[in-house]
Short mmCIF file of C-alpha atoms in Angstrom, two decimals:
data_model
loop_
_atom_site.label_atom_id
_atom_site.label_comp_id
_atom_site.label_asym_id
_atom_site.label_seq_id
_atom_site.Cartn_x
_atom_site.Cartn_y
_atom_site.Cartn_z
CA UNK S 1 0.00 0.00 0.00
CA UNK S 2 1.44 3.37 -1.01
CA UNK S 3 1.15 6.61 0.97
CA UNK S 4 -1.26 8.09 -1.57
CA UNK S 5 -3.53 5.07 -1.21
CA UNK S 6 -3.42 5.31 2.57
CA UNK S 7 -4.28 9.00 2.36
CA UNK S 8 -7.43 8.24 0.40
CA UNK S 9 -8.64 6.05 3.25
CA UNK S 10 -7.67 8.27 6.15
CA UNK S 11 -9.58 11.19 4.65
CA UNK S 12 -13.23 11.83 5.49
CA UNK S 13 -15.62 8.89 4.92
CA UNK S 14 -17.69 8.70 1.77
CA UNK S 15 -20.39 11.33 1.34
CA UNK S 16 -23.65 10.58 3.14
CA UNK S 17 -22.22 8.00 5.55
CA UNK S 18 -22.77 10.01 8.78
CA UNK S 19 -26.32 10.94 7.73
CA UNK S 20 -27.24 7.33 6.91
CA UNK S 21 -25.88 6.08 10.23
CA UNK S 22 -27.79 8.76 12.12
CA UNK S 23 -31.00 7.78 10.33
CA UNK S 24 -30.50 4.09 11.15
CA UNK S 25 -29.87 5.12 14.74
CA UNK S 26 -33.38 6.56 14.98
CA UNK S 27 -34.79 3.06 14.54
CA UNK S 28 -32.32 1.62 17.03
CA UNK S 29 -33.34 4.16 19.67
CA UNK S 30 -37.00 3.37 18.95
CA UNK S 31 -36.27 -0.21 19.99
CA UNK S 32 -34.87 0.90 23.35
CA UNK S 33 -38.22 1.80 24.92
CA UNK S 34 -40.29 -0.21 22.45
CA UNK S 35 -42.40 0.59 19.42
CA UNK S 36 -45.50 0.69 21.63
CA UNK S 37 -44.09 3.90 23.16
CA UNK S 38 -42.45 5.46 20.14
CA UNK S 39 -43.25 9.05 19.21
CA UNK S 40 -45.51 9.46 16.12
CA UNK S 41 -42.75 11.48 14.43
CA UNK S 42 -39.85 9.21 15.44
CA UNK S 43 -39.43 7.60 12.02
CA UNK S 44 -40.47 10.51 9.81
CA UNK S 45 -36.92 10.91 8.55
CA UNK S 46 -36.84 7.23 7.60
CA UNK S 47 -39.86 7.64 5.33
CA UNK S 48 -38.36 10.76 3.74
CA UNK S 49 -35.07 8.98 3.05
CA UNK S 50 -36.81 6.28 1.00
CA UNK S 51 -39.16 8.66 -0.84
CA UNK S 52 -37.26 8.17 -4.12
CA UNK S 53 -36.66 4.42 -3.76
CA UNK S 54 -38.74 1.34 -4.68
CA UNK S 55 -39.38 0.88 -0.94
CA UNK S 56 -41.13 4.26 -0.64
CA UNK S 57 -44.72 3.08 -0.35
CA UNK S 58 -43.98 0.16 1.96
CA UNK S 59 -41.74 2.19 4.28
CA UNK S 60 -44.27 5.03 4.44
CA UNK S 61 -47.09 2.61 5.26
CA UNK S 62 -45.04 0.83 7.93
CA UNK S 63 -44.03 4.11 9.58
CA UNK S 64 -47.64 5.38 9.58
CA UNK S 65 -49.06 2.14 10.97
CA UNK S 66 -46.48 1.91 13.76
CA UNK S 67 -47.07 5.56 14.67
CA UNK S 68 -50.77 4.72 14.93
CA UNK S 69 -50.03 1.81 17.28
CA UNK S 70 -50.51 -1.02 14.77
CA UNK S 71 -47.41 -3.24 14.71
CA UNK S 72 -47.53 -6.31 12.47
CA UNK S 73 -44.87 -8.74 11.28
CA UNK S 74 -45.02 -7.19 7.82
CA UNK S 75 -44.38 -3.69 9.15
CA UNK S 76 -41.45 -4.90 11.24
CA UNK S 77 -40.05 -6.73 8.24
CA UNK S 78 -40.15 -3.48 6.25
CA UNK S 79 -38.42 -1.56 9.05
CA UNK S 80 -35.72 -4.24 9.32
CA UNK S 81 -35.29 -4.16 5.54
CA UNK S 82 -35.03 -0.36 5.50
CA UNK S 83 -32.43 -0.45 8.27
CA UNK S 84 -30.47 -3.13 6.41
CA UNK S 85 -30.64 -1.04 3.23
CA UNK S 86 -29.18 1.98 5.06
CA UNK S 87 -26.27 -0.01 6.45
CA UNK S 88 -25.86 -1.70 3.07
CA UNK S 89 -25.52 1.70 1.42
CA UNK S 90 -22.92 2.71 4.01
CA UNK S 91 -21.07 -0.57 3.46
CA UNK S 92 -21.06 -0.14 -0.33
CA UNK S 93 -19.79 3.45 -0.09
CA UNK S 94 -16.97 2.50 2.28
CA UNK S 95 -15.98 -0.65 0.40
CA UNK S 96 -16.01 1.29 -2.86
CA UNK S 97 -13.72 3.84 -1.24
CA UNK S 98 -11.36 1.06 -0.11
CA UNK S 99 -11.40 -0.71 -3.50
CA UNK S 100 -10.59 2.56 -5.26
CA UNK S 101 -7.70 3.29 -2.89
CA UNK S 102 -6.28 -0.22 -3.22
CA UNK S 103 -6.96 -0.54 -6.95
CA UNK S 104 -8.88 -3.72 -6.18
CA UNK S 105 -11.29 -5.36 -8.63
CA UNK S 106 -14.46 -6.84 -7.14
CA UNK S 107 -16.52 -9.58 -8.75
CA UNK S 108 -20.21 -8.82 -9.37
CA UNK S 109 -22.90 -10.51 -7.29
CA UNK S 110 -24.25 -13.39 -9.41
CA UNK S 111 -27.83 -12.89 -8.26
CA UNK S 112 -28.57 -16.61 -8.36
CA UNK S 113 -31.56 -17.95 -6.49
CA UNK S 114 -32.20 -21.31 -4.93
CA UNK S 115 -34.79 -23.23 -2.96
CA UNK S 116 -35.34 -21.19 0.17
CA UNK S 117 -38.17 -23.30 1.59
CA UNK S 118 -38.08 -23.64 5.36
CA UNK S 119 -40.23 -24.73 8.31
CA UNK S 120 -43.07 -22.17 8.30
CA UNK S 121 -44.26 -22.68 11.88
CA UNK S 122 -40.80 -22.22 13.33
CA UNK S 123 -40.28 -19.07 11.28
CA UNK S 124 -43.63 -17.72 12.47
CA UNK S 125 -42.65 -18.48 16.07
CA UNK S 126 -39.36 -16.66 15.62
CA UNK S 127 -41.11 -13.62 14.15
CA UNK S 128 -43.55 -13.62 17.03
CA UNK S 129 -40.76 -13.43 19.60
CA UNK S 130 -38.96 -10.73 17.65
CA UNK S 131 -42.23 -8.76 17.44
CA UNK S 132 -42.63 -8.94 21.22
CA UNK S 133 -39.07 -7.67 21.65
CA UNK S 134 -39.74 -4.73 19.34
CA UNK S 135 -43.02 -3.78 21.02
CA UNK S 136 -41.67 -4.17 24.55
CA UNK S 137 -38.28 -2.56 23.89
CA UNK S 138 -34.91 -3.47 25.35
CA UNK S 139 -35.64 -1.64 28.58
CA UNK S 140 -38.74 -3.76 29.14
CA UNK S 141 -37.16 -7.18 28.49
CA UNK S 142 -37.50 -9.51 31.47
CA UNK S 143 -36.73 -13.14 32.26
CA UNK S 144 -40.10 -14.40 31.00
CA UNK S 145 -39.70 -12.73 27.61
CA UNK S 146 -36.18 -14.08 27.13
CA UNK S 147 -37.09 -17.65 28.09
CA UNK S 148 -40.13 -17.55 25.79
CA UNK S 149 -37.77 -18.09 22.88
CA UNK S 150 -36.32 -21.29 24.31
CA UNK S 151 -38.57 -23.83 22.60
CA UNK S 152 -38.44 -22.08 19.23
CA UNK S 153 -34.64 -21.89 19.34
CA UNK S 154 -34.27 -25.53 20.37
CA UNK S 155 -36.59 -26.73 17.59
CA UNK S 156 -34.91 -24.49 15.00
CA UNK S 157 -31.42 -25.72 15.91
CA UNK S 158 -32.58 -29.23 14.97
CA UNK S 159 -33.60 -27.99 11.50
CA UNK S 160 -30.50 -27.59 9.28
CA UNK S 161 -32.12 -24.95 7.07
CA UNK S 162 -32.87 -22.78 10.11
CA UNK S 163 -29.62 -23.24 11.99
CA UNK S 164 -28.27 -19.83 11.00
CA UNK S 165 -31.36 -18.07 12.32
CA UNK S 166 -31.49 -20.29 15.41
CA UNK S 167 -27.86 -19.56 16.28
CA UNK S 168 -28.47 -15.83 15.94
CA UNK S 169 -31.58 -15.96 18.14
CA UNK S 170 -29.77 -18.09 20.69
CA UNK S 171 -26.96 -15.54 20.88
CA UNK S 172 -29.35 -12.60 21.20
CA UNK S 173 -31.32 -14.35 23.95
CA UNK S 174 -28.10 -15.19 25.78
CA UNK S 175 -26.94 -11.57 25.68
CA UNK S 176 -30.29 -10.29 26.93
CA UNK S 177 -30.28 -12.87 29.72
CA UNK S 178 -26.74 -11.95 30.74
CA UNK S 179 -27.62 -8.23 30.84
CA UNK S 180 -30.78 -8.63 32.92
CA UNK S 181 -32.13 -6.57 34.52
CA UNK S 182 -31.71 -4.40 31.44
CA UNK S 183 -33.83 -1.60 32.90
CA UNK S 184 -31.00 -0.77 35.33
CA UNK S 185 -28.19 -0.67 32.73
CA UNK S 186 -26.55 2.71 32.31
CA UNK S 187 -25.66 2.12 28.68
CA UNK S 188 -27.14 -0.31 26.15
CA UNK S 189 -25.38 -1.77 23.08
CA UNK S 190 -28.08 -0.15 20.98
CA UNK S 191 -26.55 -0.65 17.54
CA UNK S 192 -25.41 -4.20 18.21
CA UNK S 193 -28.83 -5.33 19.42
CA UNK S 194 -30.42 -3.44 16.54
CA UNK S 195 -28.14 -5.36 14.15
CA UNK S 196 -29.06 -8.70 15.69
CA UNK S 197 -32.79 -7.95 15.78
CA UNK S 198 -33.02 -6.70 12.19
CA UNK S 199 -30.85 -9.52 10.81
CA UNK S 200 -32.99 -12.09 12.61
CA UNK S 201 -36.20 -10.49 11.32
CA UNK S 202 -34.94 -10.75 7.73
CA UNK S 203 -33.79 -14.35 8.17
CA UNK S 204 -37.14 -15.29 9.71
CA UNK S 205 -39.09 -14.57 6.52
CA UNK S 206 -40.63 -17.36 4.45
CA UNK S 207 -38.83 -18.33 1.25
CA UNK S 208 -35.39 -17.05 2.22
CA UNK S 209 -32.52 -17.33 -0.25
CA UNK S 210 -30.61 -20.60 -0.21
CA UNK S 211 -26.82 -20.63 -0.15
CA UNK S 212 -25.35 -21.81 -3.46
CA UNK S 213 -21.86 -23.08 -4.20
CA UNK S 214 -19.67 -24.43 -6.97
CA UNK S 215 -16.79 -26.92 -6.68
CA UNK S 216 -13.34 -25.49 -7.34
CA UNK S 217 -9.96 -27.13 -7.84
CA UNK S 218 -6.69 -25.26 -7.57
CA UNK S 219 -3.94 -23.97 -5.31
CA UNK S 220 -4.66 -22.00 -2.16
CA UNK S 221 -1.94 -19.59 -1.01
CA UNK S 222 -2.47 -18.50 2.59
CA UNK S 223 -2.12 -14.89 3.72
CA UNK S 224 -3.11 -15.10 7.38
CA UNK S 225 -5.94 -15.80 9.78
CA UNK S 226 -8.21 -13.95 12.15
CA UNK S 227 -9.25 -15.73 15.36
CA UNK S 228 -12.70 -14.92 16.77
CA UNK S 229 -12.77 -16.16 20.34
CA UNK S 230 -15.68 -16.11 22.78
CA UNK S 231 -16.34 -17.84 26.07
CA UNK S 232 -18.30 -20.69 24.45
CA UNK S 233 -17.00 -20.78 20.86
CA UNK S 234 -13.97 -20.04 18.73
CA UNK S 235 -13.61 -19.55 14.98
CA UNK S 236 -10.53 -19.31 12.80
CA UNK S 237 -11.16 -17.37 9.59
CA UNK S 238 -8.37 -17.90 7.07
CA UNK S 239 -7.68 -15.47 4.21
CA UNK S 240 -5.90 -16.55 1.09
CA UNK S 241 -5.56 -16.33 -2.68
CA UNK S 242 -7.00 -19.10 -4.83
CA UNK S 243 -5.37 -19.96 -8.15
CA UNK S 244 -7.48 -22.09 -10.50
CA UNK S 245 -6.61 -23.21 -14.05
CA UNK S 246 -7.62 -20.67 -16.68
CA UNK S 247 -8.81 -18.03 -14.19
CA UNK S 248 -7.31 -14.98 -12.54
CA UNK S 249 -6.28 -15.25 -8.87
CA UNK S 250 -9.06 -14.35 -6.43
CA UNK S 251 -9.33 -13.59 -2.76
CA UNK S 252 -11.12 -16.25 -0.73
CA UNK S 253 -11.80 -17.08 2.90
CA UNK S 254 -12.42 -20.29 4.77
CA UNK S 255 -13.47 -20.81 8.37
CA UNK S 256 -13.48 -23.58 10.93
CA UNK S 257 -15.18 -23.32 14.32
CA UNK S 258 -15.42 -25.29 17.54
CA UNK S 259 -17.31 -25.06 20.84
CA UNK S 260 -15.27 -24.30 23.94
CA UNK S 261 -15.51 -23.36 27.59
CA UNK S 262 -14.09 -20.23 29.16
CA UNK S 263 -11.25 -22.13 30.85
CA UNK S 264 -9.69 -22.99 27.48
CA UNK S 265 -7.60 -19.96 26.55
CA UNK S 266 -4.28 -19.12 24.93
CA UNK S 267 -2.47 -21.71 22.77
CA UNK S 268 -4.74 -24.48 24.13
CA UNK S 269 -7.47 -23.13 21.81
CA UNK S 270 -5.74 -24.78 18.84
CA UNK S 271 -6.31 -28.22 20.41
CA UNK S 272 -10.01 -27.76 19.68
CA UNK S 273 -9.33 -27.96 15.94
CA UNK S 274 -7.75 -31.42 15.94
CA UNK S 275 -10.24 -32.47 13.26
CA UNK S 276 -8.49 -30.16 10.76
CA UNK S 277 -4.83 -31.26 10.77
CA UNK S 278 -4.21 -30.36 7.12
CA UNK S 279 -5.38 -26.77 7.57
CA UNK S 280 -3.57 -26.33 10.89
CA UNK S 281 -0.35 -27.77 9.48
CA UNK S 282 -0.47 -25.38 6.51
CA UNK S 283 -1.05 -22.41 8.82
CA UNK S 284 1.73 -23.30 11.23
CA UNK S 285 4.31 -24.34 8.62
CA UNK S 286 3.26 -21.79 5.95
CA UNK S 287 2.47 -24.32 3.24
CA UNK S 288 0.37 -24.10 0.11
CA UNK S 289 -2.79 -26.19 -0.12
CA UNK S 290 -4.05 -28.07 -3.17
CA UNK S 291 -7.85 -28.19 -3.02
CA UNK S 292 -9.99 -30.54 -5.10
CA UNK S 293 -13.72 -30.00 -5.69
CA UNK S 294 -13.89 -27.75 -2.62
CA UNK S 295 -17.30 -25.98 -2.45
CA UNK S 296 -16.93 -22.23 -2.99
CA UNK S 297 -19.86 -20.02 -2.01
CA UNK S 298 -20.88 -16.91 -3.94
CA UNK S 299 -19.49 -14.88 -1.02
CA UNK S 300 -15.95 -16.12 -1.68
CA UNK S 301 -16.00 -18.56 1.26
CA UNK S 302 -14.60 -22.06 0.82
CA UNK S 303 -16.58 -24.68 2.76
CA UNK S 304 -13.57 -26.29 4.35
CA UNK S 305 -12.98 -30.04 4.31
CA UNK S 306 -9.60 -31.57 5.14
CA UNK S 307 -10.54 -34.53 2.94
CA UNK S 308 -10.54 -32.25 -0.12
CA UNK S 309 -7.20 -30.60 0.64
CA UNK S 310 -3.58 -31.69 0.44
CA UNK S 311 -0.57 -29.83 1.77
CA UNK S 312 1.88 -28.62 -0.86
CA UNK S 313 5.28 -26.90 -0.78
CA UNK S 314 6.04 -23.96 1.46
CA UNK S 315 5.08 -20.42 0.42
CA UNK S 316 5.98 -17.22 2.22
CA UNK S 317 2.73 -15.27 2.87
CA UNK S 318 4.65 -11.99 2.54
CA UNK S 319 5.91 -13.00 -0.90
CA UNK S 320 2.38 -14.01 -1.84
CA UNK S 321 1.06 -10.65 -0.66
CA UNK S 322 3.73 -8.67 -2.53
CA UNK S 323 3.27 -10.52 -5.82
CA UNK S 324 -0.41 -11.51 -6.00
CA UNK S 325 -2.52 -9.49 -3.57
CA UNK S 326 -2.75 -6.31 -5.64
CA UNK S 327 -4.09 -8.17 -8.69
CA UNK S 328 -6.39 -10.67 -6.96
CA UNK S 329 -10.11 -10.18 -7.56
CA UNK S 330 -12.19 -9.71 -4.42
CA UNK S 331 -15.47 -11.62 -3.97
CA UNK S 332 -18.89 -10.05 -4.15
CA UNK S 333 -20.63 -9.35 -0.86
CA UNK S 334 -23.95 -11.16 -0.21
CA UNK S 335 -26.92 -8.80 0.27
CA UNK S 336 -27.43 -9.62 3.95
CA UNK S 337 -23.70 -9.26 4.66
CA UNK S 338 -23.56 -5.63 3.50
CA UNK S 339 -22.71 -3.98 6.81
CA UNK S 340 -19.67 -1.84 7.67
CA UNK S 341 -18.84 -4.11 10.62
CA UNK S 342 -18.15 -7.05 8.29
CA UNK S 343 -15.50 -5.23 6.22
CA UNK S 344 -12.18 -7.04 6.62
CA UNK S 345 -10.08 -6.60 3.47
CA UNK S 346 -6.62 -8.25 3.33
CA UNK S 347 -3.91 -5.66 2.64
CA UNK S 348 -0.12 -5.55 2.62
CA UNK S 349 1.71 -2.55 4.09
CA UNK S 350 5.46 -1.92 4.24
CA UNK S 351 7.93 0.92 4.58
CA UNK S 352 5.98 2.59 7.38
CA UNK S 353 7.02 4.06 10.68
CA UNK S 354 5.33 2.22 13.54
CA UNK S 355 4.18 4.32 16.48
CA UNK S 356 1.83 3.93 19.42
CA UNK S 357 -0.92 1.83 17.77
CA UNK S 358 -0.37 3.64 14.45
CA UNK S 359 1.44 3.21 11.15
CA UNK S 360 2.71 6.35 9.42
CA UNK S 361 3.46 6.44 5.70
CA UNK S 362 4.71 9.81 4.59
CA UNK S 363 2.35 12.37 6.09
CA UNK S 364 -0.54 9.90 6.48
CA UNK S 365 -1.35 7.82 9.55
CA UNK S 366 -3.71 4.90 10.05
CA UNK S 367 -4.76 3.37 13.37
CA UNK S 368 -3.54 -0.16 14.15
CA UNK S 369 -6.02 -2.29 16.09
CA UNK S 370 -3.78 -4.47 18.25
CA UNK S 371 -6.71 -5.17 20.58
CA UNK S 372 -7.86 -7.83 18.12
CA UNK S 373 -4.63 -9.83 18.36
CA UNK S 374 -5.49 -13.33 19.63
CA UNK S 375 -3.93 -14.74 22.77
CA UNK S 376 -3.40 -18.11 21.05
CA UNK S 377 -0.60 -16.79 18.85
CA UNK S 378 2.84 -15.17 19.28
CA UNK S 379 2.03 -11.85 17.58
CA UNK S 380 1.93 -9.12 20.23
CA UNK S 381 1.49 -5.32 20.19
CA UNK S 382 5.20 -4.96 20.99
CA UNK S 383 6.19 -7.01 17.92
CA UNK S 384 3.79 -5.02 15.74
CA UNK S 385 5.30 -1.76 17.06
CA UNK S 386 8.77 -3.00 16.04
CA UNK S 387 7.68 -4.16 12.58
CA UNK S 388 8.44 -2.76 9.14
CA UNK S 389 5.99 -4.80 7.02
CA UNK S 390 2.54 -6.14 7.84
CA UNK S 391 -0.26 -8.24 6.41
CA UNK S 392 -3.50 -7.08 7.94
CA UNK S 393 -7.24 -6.72 7.57
CA UNK S 394 -8.54 -3.28 6.69
CA UNK S 395 -11.57 -2.49 8.89
CA UNK S 396 -13.94 0.40 9.43
CA UNK S 397 -15.31 1.01 12.90
CA UNK S 398 -16.50 3.96 14.97
CA UNK S 399 -16.17 6.43 12.12
CA UNK S 400 -12.69 5.59 10.86
CA UNK S 401 -10.42 3.07 9.16
CA UNK S 402 -8.01 0.84 11.04
CA UNK S 403 -5.67 -2.04 10.32
CA UNK S 404 -5.82 -5.35 12.18
CA UNK S 405 -2.45 -7.17 11.89
CA UNK S 406 -2.43 -10.91 11.17
CA UNK S 407 1.29 -11.15 10.37
CA UNK S 408 4.28 -8.86 10.75
CA UNK S 409 7.91 -8.71 9.66
CA UNK S 410 9.54 -7.50 12.83
CA UNK S 411 12.81 -7.41 14.71
CA UNK S 412 13.53 -10.10 17.32
CA UNK S 413 16.97 -9.96 18.94
CA UNK S 414 18.07 -7.61 16.15
CA UNK S 415 17.10 -10.15 13.50
CA UNK S 416 14.17 -9.77 11.04
CA UNK S 417 11.55 -12.43 11.76
CA UNK S 418 8.10 -13.10 10.29
CA UNK S 419 5.52 -13.62 13.05
CA UNK S 420 1.98 -14.81 12.31
CA UNK S 421 -1.09 -15.20 14.51
CA UNK S 422 -1.19 -18.88 13.48
CA UNK S 423 2.41 -19.87 14.22
CA UNK S 424 1.26 -21.94 17.21
CA UNK S 425 -1.48 -23.83 15.35
CA UNK S 426 0.43 -27.09 15.96
CA UNK S 427 1.49 -26.04 19.45
CA UNK S 428 3.54 -23.19 20.94
CA UNK S 429 7.17 -22.87 19.89
CA UNK S 430 8.25 -20.37 22.53
CA UNK S 431 10.02 -22.34 25.35
CA UNK S 432 8.55 -20.06 28.03
CA UNK S 433 5.02 -20.62 26.73
CA UNK S 434 5.60 -24.37 26.47
CA UNK S 435 6.80 -24.46 30.10
CA UNK S 436 3.85 -22.39 31.32
CA UNK S 437 1.39 -24.61 29.43
CA UNK S 438 2.94 -27.75 30.91
CA UNK S 439 2.68 -26.30 34.41
CA UNK S 440 -0.97 -25.33 33.89
CA UNK S 441 -1.92 -28.77 32.56
CA UNK S 442 -3.87 -29.76 29.47
CA UNK S 443 -7.35 -28.33 30.01
CA UNK S 444 -8.68 -29.79 26.76
CA UNK S 445 -7.54 -33.33 27.62
CA UNK S 446 -9.00 -33.07 31.13
CA UNK S 447 -12.38 -31.86 29.87
CA UNK S 448 -12.51 -34.57 27.19
CA UNK S 449 -11.70 -37.24 29.77
CA UNK S 450 -14.42 -35.97 32.10
CA UNK S 451 -16.93 -35.80 29.25
CA UNK S 452 -16.08 -39.37 28.25
CA UNK S 453 -16.52 -40.52 31.83
CA UNK S 454 -19.96 -38.91 32.00
CA UNK S 455 -21.01 -40.52 28.72
CA UNK S 456 -19.93 -43.95 29.98
CA UNK S 457 -22.19 -43.71 33.03
#
């Protein structure tokens, strides 16, 4: 990335972004006290914003009906769709700004449709619970309202076509339960809960779009990985460049996830992915991967299967980034994924001056988000601060761009060393960490032994 490119991103956001976010915020604040208590003029700006769009009539009707005290599933669906459209417009403006600065080509959305049939009664039950949340408002949520979703969530988790919606509802219910009593909270995560509610409302509609894929065969060159860790789950999202015969290189992702408990932290997290030795080995040893008939979704996500992958020769991710990243085509973004929070574009930066959580190129500075560095890898804020080249994910949050490092060329004992977040995927290599892990014991092995003992009873 050159200084001029960085400057284009550190300038003001695309035109209209602050206004669109403020408008979406009016709906989010309406959900705080509930739509049953919303002011008749609360969503007037929302109707005006869509006056020149195909949604004009439906948004106007929904706003008028809610202001009159009539809240139906259809009206809530329209509000959720309008909110999603606002964030989608913000996402498109920001991603277009990033693509222009990076000179990145993005593939068009194919617009394919599939069989979206799903269990109607379970969808209706989900919409009913979401309607009660919207009418009651976050401040009015109590234990009874949260637990009312239990049966619907349990039944939906057993239905493969509804598992995405069920997981989302389960997470929302868990957050509301953990925050109870919400009425006494000083500050609510208004936008986050608004995101979860509106996404769930859209997923809970009949005839949703099915996910389509095509098999691909080629060579996968890894760039780095982002680790999303929570108390009960962990996901490793790998970014790479896929080379297929007769086609230009393209950016792809693949993810693997596992359940966990909050006592499994640090390098022990990698033990949870024992079912993916090929992927872990390639991450730790920086190898290429030959994939055969691996399903590739329209979103650019490979549906990972170790059985369809074979480790190849080594490949330096920094060399891959220098040579191929600038010319690799980026995937299209699915309609429901168009949100600024999901932007995470792989970039390569070098020749900068590292400061206190910043990189400076010429007279331009970009924030470096070291708070996202996972505890299961060796990459630390100190190593990032001593680096001179970095592979990272370009993100937009809280009104500005930032860079999340996933690998850095840095100085260790006065020697240049490449450090990646995934270097410990096959186990820690730092003697101090190995000694500390041995002293703490193997939490994963202990929990598996206890689980096996319970199952044998």
